[in-house]
mmCIF file of C-alpha atoms in Angstrom:
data_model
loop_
_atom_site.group_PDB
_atom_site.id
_atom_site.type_symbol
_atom_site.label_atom_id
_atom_site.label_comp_id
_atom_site.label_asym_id
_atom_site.label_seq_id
_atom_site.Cartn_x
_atom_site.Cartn_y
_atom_site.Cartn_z
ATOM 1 C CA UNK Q 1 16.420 -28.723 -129.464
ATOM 2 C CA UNK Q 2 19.154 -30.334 -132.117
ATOM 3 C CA UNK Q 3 21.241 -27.251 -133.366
ATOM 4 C CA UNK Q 4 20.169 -26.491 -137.176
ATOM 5 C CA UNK Q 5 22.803 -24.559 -137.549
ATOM 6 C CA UNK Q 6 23.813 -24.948 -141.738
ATOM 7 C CA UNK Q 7 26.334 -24.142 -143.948
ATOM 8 C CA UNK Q 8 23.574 -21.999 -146.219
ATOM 9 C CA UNK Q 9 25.597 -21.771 -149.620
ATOM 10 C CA UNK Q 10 22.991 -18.965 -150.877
ATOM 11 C CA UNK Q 11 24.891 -16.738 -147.967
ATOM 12 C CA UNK Q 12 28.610 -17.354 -149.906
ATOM 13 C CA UNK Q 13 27.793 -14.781 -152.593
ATOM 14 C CA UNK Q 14 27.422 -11.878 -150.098
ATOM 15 C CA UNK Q 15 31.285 -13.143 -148.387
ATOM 16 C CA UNK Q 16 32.693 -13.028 -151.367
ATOM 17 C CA UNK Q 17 31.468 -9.722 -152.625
ATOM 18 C CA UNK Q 18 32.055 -8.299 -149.609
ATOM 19 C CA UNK Q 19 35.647 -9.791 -148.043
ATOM 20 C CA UNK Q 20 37.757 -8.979 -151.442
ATOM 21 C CA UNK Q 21 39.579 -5.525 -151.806
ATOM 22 C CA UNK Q 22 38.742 -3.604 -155.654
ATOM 23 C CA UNK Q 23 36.017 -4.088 -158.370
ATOM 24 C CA UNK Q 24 34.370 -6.952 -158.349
ATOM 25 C CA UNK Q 25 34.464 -9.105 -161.613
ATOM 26 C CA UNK Q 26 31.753 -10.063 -164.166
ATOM 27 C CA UNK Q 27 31.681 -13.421 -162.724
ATOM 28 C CA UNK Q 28 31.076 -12.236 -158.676
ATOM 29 C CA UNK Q 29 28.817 -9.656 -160.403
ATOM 30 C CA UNK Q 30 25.892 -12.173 -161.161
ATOM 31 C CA UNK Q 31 25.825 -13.799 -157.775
ATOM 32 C CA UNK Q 32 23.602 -12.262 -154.758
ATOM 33 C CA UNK Q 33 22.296 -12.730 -151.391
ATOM 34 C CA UNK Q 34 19.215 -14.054 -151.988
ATOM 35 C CA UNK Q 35 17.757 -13.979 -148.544
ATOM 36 C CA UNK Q 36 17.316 -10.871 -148.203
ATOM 37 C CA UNK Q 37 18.726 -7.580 -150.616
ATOM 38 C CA UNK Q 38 19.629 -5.100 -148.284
ATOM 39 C CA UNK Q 39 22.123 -6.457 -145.875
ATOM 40 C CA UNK Q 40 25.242 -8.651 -145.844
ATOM 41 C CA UNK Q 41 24.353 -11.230 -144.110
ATOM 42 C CA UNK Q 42 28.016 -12.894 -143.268
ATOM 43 C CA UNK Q 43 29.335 -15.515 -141.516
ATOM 44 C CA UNK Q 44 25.773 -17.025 -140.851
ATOM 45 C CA UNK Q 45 24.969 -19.465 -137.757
ATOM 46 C CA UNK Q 46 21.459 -20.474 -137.807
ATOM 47 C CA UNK Q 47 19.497 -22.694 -135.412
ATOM 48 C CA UNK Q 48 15.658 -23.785 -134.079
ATOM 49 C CA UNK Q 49 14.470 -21.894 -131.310
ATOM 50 C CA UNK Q 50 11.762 -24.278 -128.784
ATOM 51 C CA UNK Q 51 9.473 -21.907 -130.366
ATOM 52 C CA UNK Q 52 9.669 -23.729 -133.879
ATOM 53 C CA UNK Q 53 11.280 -20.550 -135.626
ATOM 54 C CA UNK Q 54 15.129 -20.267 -136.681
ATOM 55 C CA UNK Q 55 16.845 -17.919 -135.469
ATOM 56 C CA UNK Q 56 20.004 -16.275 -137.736
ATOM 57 C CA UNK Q 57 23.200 -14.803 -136.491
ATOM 58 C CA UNK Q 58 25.822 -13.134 -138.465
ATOM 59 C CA UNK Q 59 28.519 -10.846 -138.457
ATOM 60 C CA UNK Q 60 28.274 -7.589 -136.875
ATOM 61 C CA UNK Q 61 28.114 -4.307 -139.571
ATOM 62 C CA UNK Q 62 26.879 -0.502 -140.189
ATOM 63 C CA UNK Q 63 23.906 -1.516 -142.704
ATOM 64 C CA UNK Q 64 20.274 -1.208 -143.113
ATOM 65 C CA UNK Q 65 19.758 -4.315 -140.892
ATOM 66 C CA UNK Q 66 16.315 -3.778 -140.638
ATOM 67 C CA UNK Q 67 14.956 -3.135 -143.875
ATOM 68 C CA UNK Q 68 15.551 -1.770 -147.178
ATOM 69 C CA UNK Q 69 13.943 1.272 -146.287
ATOM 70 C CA UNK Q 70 15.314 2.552 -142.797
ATOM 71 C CA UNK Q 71 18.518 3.745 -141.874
ATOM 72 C CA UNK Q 72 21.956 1.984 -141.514
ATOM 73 C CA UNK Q 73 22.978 1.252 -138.541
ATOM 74 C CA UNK Q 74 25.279 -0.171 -136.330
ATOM 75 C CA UNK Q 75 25.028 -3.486 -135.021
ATOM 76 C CA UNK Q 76 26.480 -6.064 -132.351
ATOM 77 C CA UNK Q 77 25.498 -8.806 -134.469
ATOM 78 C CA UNK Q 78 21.588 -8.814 -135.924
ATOM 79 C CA UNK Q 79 19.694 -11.718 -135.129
ATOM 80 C CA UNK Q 80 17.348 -12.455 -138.162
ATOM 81 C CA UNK Q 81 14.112 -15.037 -137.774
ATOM 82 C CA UNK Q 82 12.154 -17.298 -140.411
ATOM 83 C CA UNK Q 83 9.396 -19.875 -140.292
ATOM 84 C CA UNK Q 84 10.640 -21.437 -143.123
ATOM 85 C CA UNK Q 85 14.290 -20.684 -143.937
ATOM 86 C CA UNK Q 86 13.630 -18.605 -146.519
ATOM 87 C CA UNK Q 87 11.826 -15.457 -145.658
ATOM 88 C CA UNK Q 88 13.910 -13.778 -143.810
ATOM 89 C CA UNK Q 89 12.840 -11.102 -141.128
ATOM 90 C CA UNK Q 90 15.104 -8.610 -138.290
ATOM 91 C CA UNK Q 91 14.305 -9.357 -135.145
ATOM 92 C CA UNK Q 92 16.752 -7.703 -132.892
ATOM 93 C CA UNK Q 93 20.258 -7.406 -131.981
ATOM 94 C CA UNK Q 94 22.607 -9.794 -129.513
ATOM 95 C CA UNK Q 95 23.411 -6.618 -127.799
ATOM 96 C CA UNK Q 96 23.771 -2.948 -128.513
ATOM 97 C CA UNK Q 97 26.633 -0.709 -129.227
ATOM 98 C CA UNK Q 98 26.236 0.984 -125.611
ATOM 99 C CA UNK Q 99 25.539 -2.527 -123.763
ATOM 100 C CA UNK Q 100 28.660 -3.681 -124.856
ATOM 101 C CA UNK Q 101 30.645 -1.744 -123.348
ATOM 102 C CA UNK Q 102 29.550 -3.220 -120.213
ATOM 103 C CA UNK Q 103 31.185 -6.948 -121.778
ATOM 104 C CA UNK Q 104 34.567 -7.201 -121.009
ATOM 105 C CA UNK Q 105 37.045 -7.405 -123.757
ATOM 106 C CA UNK Q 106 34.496 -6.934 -126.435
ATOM 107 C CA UNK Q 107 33.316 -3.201 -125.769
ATOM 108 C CA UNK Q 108 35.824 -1.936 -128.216
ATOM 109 C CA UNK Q 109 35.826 -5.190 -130.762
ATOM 110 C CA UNK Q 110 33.996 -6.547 -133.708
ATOM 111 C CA UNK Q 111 31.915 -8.956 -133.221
ATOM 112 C CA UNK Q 112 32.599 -11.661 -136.119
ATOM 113 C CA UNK Q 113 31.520 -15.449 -136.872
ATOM 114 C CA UNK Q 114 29.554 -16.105 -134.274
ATOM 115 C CA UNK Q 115 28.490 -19.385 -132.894
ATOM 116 C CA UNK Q 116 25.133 -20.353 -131.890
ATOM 117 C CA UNK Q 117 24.415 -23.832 -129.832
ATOM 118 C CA UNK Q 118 21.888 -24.736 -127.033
ATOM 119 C CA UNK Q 119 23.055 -26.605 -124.061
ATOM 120 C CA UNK Q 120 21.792 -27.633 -120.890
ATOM 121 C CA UNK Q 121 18.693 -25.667 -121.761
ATOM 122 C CA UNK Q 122 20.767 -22.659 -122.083
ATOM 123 C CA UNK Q 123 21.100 -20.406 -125.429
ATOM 124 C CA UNK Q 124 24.996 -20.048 -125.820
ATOM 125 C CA UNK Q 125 26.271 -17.322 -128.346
ATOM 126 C CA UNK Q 126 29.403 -17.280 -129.259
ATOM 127 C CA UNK Q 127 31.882 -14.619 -131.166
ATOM 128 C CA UNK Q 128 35.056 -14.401 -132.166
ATOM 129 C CA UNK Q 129 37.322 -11.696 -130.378
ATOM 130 C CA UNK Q 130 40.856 -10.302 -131.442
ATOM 131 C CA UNK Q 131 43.582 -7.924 -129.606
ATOM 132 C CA UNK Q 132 41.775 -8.409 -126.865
ATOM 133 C CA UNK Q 133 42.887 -5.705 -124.116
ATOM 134 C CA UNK Q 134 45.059 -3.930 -126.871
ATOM 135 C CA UNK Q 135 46.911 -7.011 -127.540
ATOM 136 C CA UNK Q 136 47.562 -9.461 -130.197
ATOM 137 C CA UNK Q 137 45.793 -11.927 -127.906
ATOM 138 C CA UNK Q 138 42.835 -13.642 -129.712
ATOM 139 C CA UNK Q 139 39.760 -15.775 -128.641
ATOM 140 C CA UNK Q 140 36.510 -16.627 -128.112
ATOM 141 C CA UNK Q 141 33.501 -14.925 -125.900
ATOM 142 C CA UNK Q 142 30.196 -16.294 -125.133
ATOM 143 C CA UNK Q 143 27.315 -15.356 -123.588
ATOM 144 C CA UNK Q 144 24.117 -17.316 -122.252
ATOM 145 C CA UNK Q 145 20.113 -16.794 -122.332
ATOM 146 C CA UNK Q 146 16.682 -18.781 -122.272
ATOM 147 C CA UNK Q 147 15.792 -17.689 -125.309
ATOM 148 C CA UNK Q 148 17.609 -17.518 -128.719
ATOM 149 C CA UNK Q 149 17.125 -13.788 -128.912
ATOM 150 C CA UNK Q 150 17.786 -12.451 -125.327
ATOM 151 C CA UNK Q 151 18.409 -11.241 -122.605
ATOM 152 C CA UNK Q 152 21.772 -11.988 -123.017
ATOM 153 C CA UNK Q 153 23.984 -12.756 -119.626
ATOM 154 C CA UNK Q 154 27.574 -12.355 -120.602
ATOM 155 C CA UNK Q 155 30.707 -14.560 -119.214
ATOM 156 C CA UNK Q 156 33.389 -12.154 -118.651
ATOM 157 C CA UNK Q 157 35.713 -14.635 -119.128
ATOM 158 C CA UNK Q 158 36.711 -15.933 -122.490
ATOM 159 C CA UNK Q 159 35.868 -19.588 -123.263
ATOM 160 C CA UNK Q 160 39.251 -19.676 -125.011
ATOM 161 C CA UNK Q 161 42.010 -17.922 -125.790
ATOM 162 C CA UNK Q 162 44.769 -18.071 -128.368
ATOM 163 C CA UNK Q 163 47.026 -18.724 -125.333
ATOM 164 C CA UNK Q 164 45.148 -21.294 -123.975
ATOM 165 C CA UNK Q 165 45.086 -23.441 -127.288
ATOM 166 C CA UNK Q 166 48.689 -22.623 -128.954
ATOM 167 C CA UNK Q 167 47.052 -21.158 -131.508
ATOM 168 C CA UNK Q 168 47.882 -17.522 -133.517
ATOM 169 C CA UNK Q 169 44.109 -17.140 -134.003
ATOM 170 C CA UNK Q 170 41.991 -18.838 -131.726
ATOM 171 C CA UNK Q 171 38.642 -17.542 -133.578
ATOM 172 C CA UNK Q 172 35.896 -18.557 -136.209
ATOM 173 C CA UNK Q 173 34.162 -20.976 -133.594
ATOM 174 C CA UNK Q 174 31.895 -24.278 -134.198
ATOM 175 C CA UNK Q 175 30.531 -25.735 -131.236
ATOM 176 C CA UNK Q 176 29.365 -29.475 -131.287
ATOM 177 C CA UNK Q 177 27.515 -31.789 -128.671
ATOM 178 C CA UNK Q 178 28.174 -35.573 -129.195
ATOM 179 C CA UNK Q 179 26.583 -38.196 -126.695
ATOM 180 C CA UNK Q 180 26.723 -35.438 -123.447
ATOM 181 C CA UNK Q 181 30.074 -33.727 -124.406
ATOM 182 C CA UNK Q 182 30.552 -30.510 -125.590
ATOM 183 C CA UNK Q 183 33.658 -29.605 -128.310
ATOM 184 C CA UNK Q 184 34.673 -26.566 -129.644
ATOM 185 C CA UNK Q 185 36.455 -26.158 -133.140
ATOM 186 C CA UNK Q 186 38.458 -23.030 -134.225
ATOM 187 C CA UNK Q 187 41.110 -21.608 -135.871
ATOM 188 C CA UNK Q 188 42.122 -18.882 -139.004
ATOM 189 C CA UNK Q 189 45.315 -19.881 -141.279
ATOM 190 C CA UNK Q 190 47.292 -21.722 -138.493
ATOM 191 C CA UNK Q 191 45.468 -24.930 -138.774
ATOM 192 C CA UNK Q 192 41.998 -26.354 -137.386
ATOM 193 C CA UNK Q 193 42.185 -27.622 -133.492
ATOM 194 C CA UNK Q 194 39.567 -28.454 -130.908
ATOM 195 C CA UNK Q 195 38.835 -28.747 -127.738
ATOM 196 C CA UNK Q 196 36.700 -30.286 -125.137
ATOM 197 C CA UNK Q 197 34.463 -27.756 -123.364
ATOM 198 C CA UNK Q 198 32.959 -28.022 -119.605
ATOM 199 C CA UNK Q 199 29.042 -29.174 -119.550
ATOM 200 C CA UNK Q 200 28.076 -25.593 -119.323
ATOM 201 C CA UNK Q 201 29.728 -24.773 -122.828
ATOM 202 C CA UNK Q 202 31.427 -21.875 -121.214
ATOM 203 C CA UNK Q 203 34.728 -22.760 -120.098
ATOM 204 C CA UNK Q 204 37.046 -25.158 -121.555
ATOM 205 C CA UNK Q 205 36.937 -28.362 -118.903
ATOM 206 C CA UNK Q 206 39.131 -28.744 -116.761
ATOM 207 C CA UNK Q 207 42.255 -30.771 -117.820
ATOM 208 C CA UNK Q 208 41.405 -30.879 -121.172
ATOM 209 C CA UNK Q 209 44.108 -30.323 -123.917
ATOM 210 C CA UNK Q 210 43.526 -28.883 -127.742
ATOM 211 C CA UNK Q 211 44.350 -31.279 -130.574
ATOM 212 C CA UNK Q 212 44.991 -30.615 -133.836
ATOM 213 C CA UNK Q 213 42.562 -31.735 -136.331
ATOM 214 C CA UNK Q 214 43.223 -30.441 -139.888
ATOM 215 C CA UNK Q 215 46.479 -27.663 -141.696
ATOM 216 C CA UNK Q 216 49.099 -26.824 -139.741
ATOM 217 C CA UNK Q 217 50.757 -24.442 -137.381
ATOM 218 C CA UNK Q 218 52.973 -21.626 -139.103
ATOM 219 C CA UNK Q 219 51.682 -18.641 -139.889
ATOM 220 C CA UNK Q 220 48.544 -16.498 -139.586
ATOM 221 C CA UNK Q 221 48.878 -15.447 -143.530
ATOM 222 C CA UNK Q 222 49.445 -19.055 -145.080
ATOM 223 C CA UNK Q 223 46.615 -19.361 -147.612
ATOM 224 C CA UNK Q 224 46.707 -22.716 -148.593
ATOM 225 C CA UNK Q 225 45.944 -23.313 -144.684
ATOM 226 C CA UNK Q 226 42.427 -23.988 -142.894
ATOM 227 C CA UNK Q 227 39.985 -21.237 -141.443
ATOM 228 C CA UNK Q 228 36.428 -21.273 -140.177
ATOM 229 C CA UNK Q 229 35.546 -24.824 -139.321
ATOM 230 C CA UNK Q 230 32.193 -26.036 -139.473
ATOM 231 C CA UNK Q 231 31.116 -29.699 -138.098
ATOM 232 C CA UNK Q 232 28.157 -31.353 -139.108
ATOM 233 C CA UNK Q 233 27.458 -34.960 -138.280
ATOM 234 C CA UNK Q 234 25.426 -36.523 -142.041
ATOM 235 C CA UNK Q 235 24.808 -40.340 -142.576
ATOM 236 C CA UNK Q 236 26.846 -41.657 -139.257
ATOM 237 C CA UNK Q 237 30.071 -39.337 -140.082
ATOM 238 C CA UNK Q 238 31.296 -36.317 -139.472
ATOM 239 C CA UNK Q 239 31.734 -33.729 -141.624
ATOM 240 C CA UNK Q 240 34.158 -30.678 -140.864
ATOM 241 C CA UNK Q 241 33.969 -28.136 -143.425
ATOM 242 C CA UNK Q 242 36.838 -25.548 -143.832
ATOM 243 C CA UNK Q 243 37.749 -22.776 -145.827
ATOM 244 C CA UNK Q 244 40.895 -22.563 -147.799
ATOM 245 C CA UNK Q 245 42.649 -19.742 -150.389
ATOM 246 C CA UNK Q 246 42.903 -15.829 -150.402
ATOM 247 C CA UNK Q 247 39.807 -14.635 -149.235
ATOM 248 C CA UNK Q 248 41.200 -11.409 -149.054
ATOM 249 C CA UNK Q 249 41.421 -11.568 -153.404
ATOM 250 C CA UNK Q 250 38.493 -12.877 -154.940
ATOM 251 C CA UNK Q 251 39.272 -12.274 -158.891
ATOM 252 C CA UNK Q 252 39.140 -15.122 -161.296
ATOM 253 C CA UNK Q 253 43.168 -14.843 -161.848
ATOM 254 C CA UNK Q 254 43.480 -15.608 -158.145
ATOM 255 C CA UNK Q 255 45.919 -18.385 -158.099
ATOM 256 C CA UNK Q 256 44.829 -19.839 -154.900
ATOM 257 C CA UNK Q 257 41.176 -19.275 -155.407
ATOM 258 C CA UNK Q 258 38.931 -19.008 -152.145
ATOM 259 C CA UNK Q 259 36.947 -22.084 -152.024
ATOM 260 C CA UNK Q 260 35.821 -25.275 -149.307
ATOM 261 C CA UNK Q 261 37.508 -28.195 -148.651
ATOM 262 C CA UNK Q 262 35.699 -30.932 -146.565
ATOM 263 C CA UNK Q 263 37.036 -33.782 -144.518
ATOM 264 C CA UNK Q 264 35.058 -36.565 -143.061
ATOM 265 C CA UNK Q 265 35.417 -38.796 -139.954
ATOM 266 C CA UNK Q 266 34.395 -41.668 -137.853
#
């Protein structure tokens, strides 16, 4: 089933109210998540299940995931469905707090950005991991299932790693297929690379090397670099989508604003 997977802008409001340190202005005041008004839902990945519903992934929190009236809770990334992208509804979780301590590198980690493709007839979720085994190593973790909501069977090993890719933070994943081959984008302030995946969408294939696509390699703080990548193709080109700016200081007198910056290609 093609990946819906979309850039849903009425999801921004919540990231920016939510990522930036103080009181929030008068402007950020008047926007709001307008999917649902109990939850953040952040970082969103979104696709069509066989079954005709979308399915919604997003970062993983201590909210009232499951309604306006229960109790917060923790969560290893919610998994929201719709008929109609719109009304939104909690389904379940990815995996609980005490499964994932059974998932290597991720029982003591956030689980952030995730990633949502199907290939080969196999659900893939992906998340973004950092300090993985108490280090500053970073990467990306996957897991597979037949369904877009679980069981989840997850790969020990990570389908990248900061290491692997010369990258300070190989996170923030987007995972394309294009005519049998499957890519992977990442990165977070040290540019935007990719790299070619194995047919699985689980490993990276074998012999294949990560290119740079978009910023530049320096440093893990430079703001006026690229972060979460998202790659659409619309109208015969490609589309990557990246953020840029101080997400960290969302105020109107922020000189380098958080905002999107798009490139295209053939």
């Amino acid at each position: 089933m093609k990946n819906i997977k979309v850039a849903l802008l009425v999801l921004v409001p919540s990231v920016l109210l939510s990522s930036c340190g103080g009181d929030a202005s008068p402007i950020l005041e008047k926007y709001k998540n307008v999917l649902v008004d109990y939850a953040q839902l952040l970082d969103p990945a979104v696709i069509r299940g066989d079954d005709g519903k979308f399915y919604l992934y997003v970062t993983e929190g201590n909210q009232k995931w499951r309604g306006p009236d229960t109790e917060a809770f923790e969560s290893k990334t919610p998994i929201y469905e719709s008929t109609d992208m719109v009304n939104w509804t909690y389904k379940c979780d990815v995996v609980s707090v005490e499964e994932s301590k059974n998932w290597k590198w991720s029982s003591t980690l956030s689980f952030w950005s995730p990633e949502i493709q199907k290939i080969n007839n196999k659900y893939v979720f992906y998340y973004s991991l950092g300090r993985m085994g108490g280090s500053n190593l970073s990467g990306v973790g996957c897991a597979t299932s037949d369904t877009p909501y679980g069981p989840w069977t997850h790969i020990d090993d990570p389908v990248i790693t900061s290491e692997d890719v010369g990258n300070i933070d190989a996170i923030d994943p987007c995972v394309v297929v294009d005519n049998g081959k499957v890519y992977m984008f990442y990165g977070d302030y040290d540019g935007i690379g990719v790299i070619e995946l194995d047919s699985t969408g689980t490993a990276v294939k074998r012999g294949a090397t990560p290119k740079m696509v978009a910023g530049k390699h320096g440093s893990a703080q430079d703001w006026n670099n690229y972060t979460a990548p998202y790659v659409v193709k619309i109208n015969g080109k490609w589309c990557l989508f990246v953020s840029n700016g101080e997400w960290h200081n969302v105020q109107p007198t922020t000189p380098n604003l958080y905002h999107t910056v798009v490139f295209q290609s053939t």
